[in-house]
Amino acid sequence: FFCSPLAMPRSNGYRCNTRDLFSRPFRQHGMPNLQTYLTTYKVGDYVDVVANSAIQKGMPHKYYHGKTGIVWNVTPRAVGVELNKMVGNRIMKKRIFVRVEHVQKSKCREHFLTRVKENENKKRAAKENNQPKVSLKRDPGWPSDSKLVRTTGTTIENVTPLEYEFVV
């Protein structure tokens, strides 16, 4: 690669290196669905920032693409999202405004919320049946039991690879 001294320097614009990052999925090109605009967001909701390259207005910077944050403000066409950004050796809270086309409700808390409901049901059932307190902690289970390998009546077999013979 030859670079003359008169050549322009490499541009590092706002959307540089986003050819694959902002590309639309297969058979998903065009304008977003109506559900994108009908979704209601409330302050405190967890949302995923996923830029939709079909809509350039209100698009977040490529750094925030794929990040999860909390809604802190809601306007008619956009939401304010608070995210964490690693800057040097510290994590900074960043507040950005993103149009609703570039935001999805996050599923990061679904498992946690279902576990909370199950735990409440377990507590209620134990209280109604006058049973002692139920352990609600997630249990990874005990390690598997030890096993003894018997070698009586067996022979040791040495397995070696066959020598390769080149045949012309």
mmCIF file of N, CA and C in Angstrom, residues 13-64:
data_model
loop_
_atom_site.group_PDB
_atom_site.id
_atom_site.type_symbol
_atom_site.label_atom_id
_atom_site.label_comp_id
_atom_site.label_asym_id
_atom_site.label_seq_id
_atom_site.Cartn_x
_atom_site.Cartn_y
_atom_site.Cartn_z
ATOM 1 N N GLY A 13 -14.872 9.595 11.445
ATOM 2 C CA GLY A 13 -16.120 10.310 11.672
ATOM 3 C C GLY A 13 -16.989 9.661 12.730
ATOM 4 N N TYR A 14 -18.165 10.247 12.912
ATOM 5 C CA TYR A 14 -19.098 9.813 13.956
ATOM 6 C C TYR A 14 -19.544 8.373 13.752
ATOM 7 N N ARG A 15 -19.669 7.954 12.467
ATOM 8 C CA ARG A 15 -20.157 6.600 12.179
ATOM 9 C C ARG A 15 -19.090 5.727 11.531
ATOM 10 N N CYS A 16 -17.813 6.011 11.791
ATOM 11 C CA CYS A 16 -16.759 5.218 11.169
ATOM 12 C C CYS A 16 -16.769 3.793 11.732
ATOM 13 N N ASN A 17 -16.406 2.834 10.901
ATOM 14 C CA ASN A 17 -16.312 1.407 11.262
ATOM 15 C C ASN A 17 -17.657 0.811 11.670
ATOM 16 N N THR A 18 -18.748 1.271 11.075
ATOM 17 C CA THR A 18 -20.067 0.749 11.443
ATOM 18 C C THR A 18 -20.722 0.008 10.290
ATOM 19 N N ARG A 19 -19.932 -0.419 9.295
ATOM 20 C CA ARG A 19 -20.508 -1.085 8.120
ATOM 21 C C ARG A 19 -21.294 -2.326 8.527
ATOM 22 N N ASP A 20 -20.740 -3.142 9.401
ATOM 23 C CA ASP A 20 -21.437 -4.349 9.856
ATOM 24 C C ASP A 20 -22.270 -4.082 11.101
ATOM 25 N N LEU A 21 -21.815 -3.155 11.933
ATOM 26 C CA LEU A 21 -22.501 -2.884 13.196
ATOM 27 C C LEU A 21 -23.927 -2.381 12.976
ATOM 28 N N PHE A 22 -24.093 -1.461 12.030
ATOM 29 C CA PHE A 22 -25.407 -0.872 11.786
ATOM 30 C C PHE A 22 -26.147 -1.528 10.630
ATOM 31 N N SER A 23 -25.606 -2.597 10.043
ATOM 32 C CA SER A 23 -26.302 -3.231 8.924
ATOM 33 C C SER A 23 -27.562 -3.927 9.436
ATOM 34 N N ARG A 24 -28.616 -3.870 8.644
ATOM 35 C CA ARG A 24 -29.888 -4.462 9.042
ATOM 36 C C ARG A 24 -29.833 -5.973 8.833
ATOM 37 N N PRO A 25 -30.555 -6.740 9.638
ATOM 38 C CA PRO A 25 -30.566 -8.201 9.451
ATOM 39 C C PRO A 25 -31.228 -8.599 8.137
ATOM 40 N N PHE A 26 -31.013 -9.835 7.743
ATOM 41 C CA PHE A 26 -31.568 -10.356 6.488
ATOM 42 C C PHE A 26 -33.085 -10.273 6.499
ATOM 43 N N ARG A 27 -33.652 -9.711 5.443
ATOM 44 C CA ARG A 27 -35.105 -9.528 5.268
ATOM 45 C C ARG A 27 -35.715 -8.671 6.381
ATOM 46 N N GLN A 28 -34.946 -7.778 6.947
ATOM 47 C CA GLN A 28 -35.458 -6.855 7.970
ATOM 48 C C GLN A 28 -35.217 -5.403 7.562
ATOM 49 N N HIS A 29 -34.979 -5.162 6.281
ATOM 50 C CA HIS A 29 -34.713 -3.798 5.811
ATOM 51 C C HIS A 29 -36.009 -2.996 5.777
ATOM 52 N N GLY A 30 -35.867 -1.703 5.689
ATOM 53 C CA GLY A 30 -37.036 -0.827 5.579
ATOM 54 C C GLY A 30 -37.413 -0.202 6.902
ATOM 55 N N MET A 31 -38.580 0.413 6.910
ATOM 56 C CA MET A 31 -39.037 1.154 8.079
ATOM 57 C C MET A 31 -39.402 0.205 9.221
ATOM 58 N N PRO A 32 -39.285 0.668 10.477
ATOM 59 C CA PRO A 32 -39.622 -0.199 11.611
ATOM 60 C C PRO A 32 -41.118 -0.463 11.710
ATOM 61 N N ASN A 33 -41.469 -1.494 12.480
ATOM 62 C CA ASN A 33 -42.870 -1.863 12.665
ATOM 63 C C ASN A 33 -43.591 -0.814 13.504
ATOM 64 N N LEU A 34 -44.918 -0.887 13.460
ATOM 65 C CA LEU A 34 -45.732 0.055 14.228
ATOM 66 C C LEU A 34 -45.559 -0.159 15.728
ATOM 67 N N GLN A 35 -45.292 -1.400 16.130
ATOM 68 C CA GLN A 35 -45.129 -1.710 17.555
ATOM 69 C C GLN A 35 -43.978 -0.917 18.174
ATOM 70 N N THR A 36 -42.998 -0.573 17.346
ATOM 71 C CA THR A 36 -41.859 0.218 17.828
ATOM 72 C C THR A 36 -42.334 1.550 18.388
ATOM 73 N N TYR A 37 -43.335 2.145 17.743
ATOM 74 C CA TYR A 37 -43.826 3.461 18.152
ATOM 75 C C TYR A 37 -44.912 3.363 19.219
ATOM 76 N N LEU A 38 -45.570 2.209 19.334
ATOM 77 C CA LEU A 38 -46.674 2.068 20.292
ATOM 78 C C LEU A 38 -46.215 1.582 21.662
ATOM 79 N N THR A 39 -44.959 1.197 21.797
ATOM 80 C CA THR A 39 -44.456 0.723 23.079
ATOM 81 C C THR A 39 -44.352 1.902 24.043
ATOM 82 N N THR A 40 -44.867 1.717 25.257
ATOM 83 C CA THR A 40 -44.787 2.780 26.254
ATOM 84 C C THR A 40 -43.602 2.517 27.171
ATOM 85 N N TYR A 41 -42.846 3.564 27.418
ATOM 86 C CA TYR A 41 -41.693 3.490 28.318
ATOM 87 C C TYR A 41 -41.964 4.359 29.531
ATOM 88 N N LYS A 42 -41.609 3.845 30.696
ATOM 89 C CA LYS A 42 -41.788 4.587 31.937
ATOM 90 C C LYS A 42 -40.432 4.803 32.582
ATOM 91 N N VAL A 43 -40.353 5.803 33.421
ATOM 92 C CA VAL A 43 -39.097 6.073 34.136
ATOM 93 C C VAL A 43 -38.768 4.868 34.999
ATOM 94 N N GLY A 44 -37.548 4.397 34.911
ATOM 95 C CA GLY A 44 -37.118 3.241 35.680
ATOM 96 C C GLY A 44 -37.094 1.950 34.895
ATOM 97 N N ASP A 45 -37.644 1.955 33.663
ATOM 98 C CA ASP A 45 -37.619 0.754 32.823
ATOM 99 C C ASP A 45 -36.197 0.462 32.355
ATOM 100 N N TYR A 46 -35.883 -0.828 32.232
ATOM 101 C CA TYR A 46 -34.607 -1.239 31.649
ATOM 102 C C TYR A 46 -34.798 -1.359 30.142
ATOM 103 N N VAL A 47 -33.915 -0.710 29.378
ATOM 104 C CA VAL A 47 -34.022 -0.744 27.925
ATOM 105 C C VAL A 47 -32.660 -1.074 27.309
ATOM 106 N N ASP A 48 -32.710 -1.703 26.130
ATOM 107 C CA ASP A 48 -31.512 -1.977 25.349
ATOM 108 C C ASP A 48 -31.428 -0.940 24.239
ATOM 109 N N VAL A 49 -30.279 -0.312 24.101
ATOM 110 C CA VAL A 49 -30.062 0.658 23.033
ATOM 111 C C VAL A 49 -29.535 -0.105 21.832
ATOM 112 N N VAL A 50 -30.366 -0.234 20.787
ATOM 113 C CA VAL A 50 -29.983 -0.921 19.556
ATOM 114 C C VAL A 50 -30.310 0.017 18.396
ATOM 115 N N ALA A 51 -29.288 0.559 17.780
ATOM 116 C CA ALA A 51 -29.490 1.541 16.717
ATOM 117 C C ALA A 51 -30.129 0.899 15.492
ATOM 118 N N ASN A 52 -31.148 1.552 14.952
ATOM 119 C CA ASN A 52 -31.801 1.117 13.718
ATOM 120 C C ASN A 52 -31.333 2.062 12.611
ATOM 121 N N SER A 53 -30.510 1.547 11.705
ATOM 122 C CA SER A 53 -29.877 2.413 10.717
ATOM 123 C C SER A 53 -30.852 2.941 9.672
ATOM 124 N N ALA A 54 -32.090 2.443 9.633
ATOM 125 C CA ALA A 54 -33.077 2.980 8.700
ATOM 126 C C ALA A 54 -33.538 4.367 9.139
ATOM 127 N N ILE A 55 -33.403 4.664 10.414
ATOM 128 C CA ILE A 55 -33.789 5.970 10.958
ATOM 129 C C ILE A 55 -32.516 6.647 11.450
ATOM 130 N N GLN A 56 -32.137 7.752 10.807
ATOM 131 C CA GLN A 56 -30.899 8.417 11.212
ATOM 132 C C GLN A 56 -31.116 9.444 12.317
ATOM 133 N N LYS A 57 -32.350 9.933 12.458
ATOM 134 C CA LYS A 57 -32.616 10.933 13.492
ATOM 135 C C LYS A 57 -32.549 10.279 14.877
ATOM 136 N N GLY A 58 -31.947 10.962 15.807
ATOM 137 C CA GLY A 58 -31.924 10.488 17.185
ATOM 138 C C GLY A 58 -31.158 9.203 17.366
ATOM 139 N N MET A 59 -30.223 8.907 16.452
ATOM 140 C CA MET A 59 -29.453 7.665 16.551
ATOM 141 C C MET A 59 -28.326 7.846 17.568
ATOM 142 N N PRO A 60 -28.121 6.861 18.441
ATOM 143 C CA PRO A 60 -27.038 6.991 19.426
ATOM 144 C C PRO A 60 -25.678 6.753 18.788
ATOM 145 N N HIS A 61 -24.648 7.147 19.473
ATOM 146 C CA HIS A 61 -23.287 6.881 19.014
ATOM 147 C C HIS A 61 -23.047 5.379 19.031
ATOM 148 N N LYS A 62 -22.142 4.936 18.171
ATOM 149 C CA LYS A 62 -21.907 3.491 18.019
ATOM 150 C C LYS A 62 -21.454 2.840 19.317
ATOM 151 N N TYR A 63 -20.866 3.605 20.244
ATOM 152 C CA TYR A 63 -20.418 3.027 21.518
ATOM 153 C C TYR A 63 -21.594 2.432 22.297
ATOM 154 N N TYR A 64 -22.752 3.111 22.238
ATOM 155 C CA TYR A 64 -23.896 2.711 23.057
ATOM 156 C C TYR A 64 -24.715 1.592 22.417
#
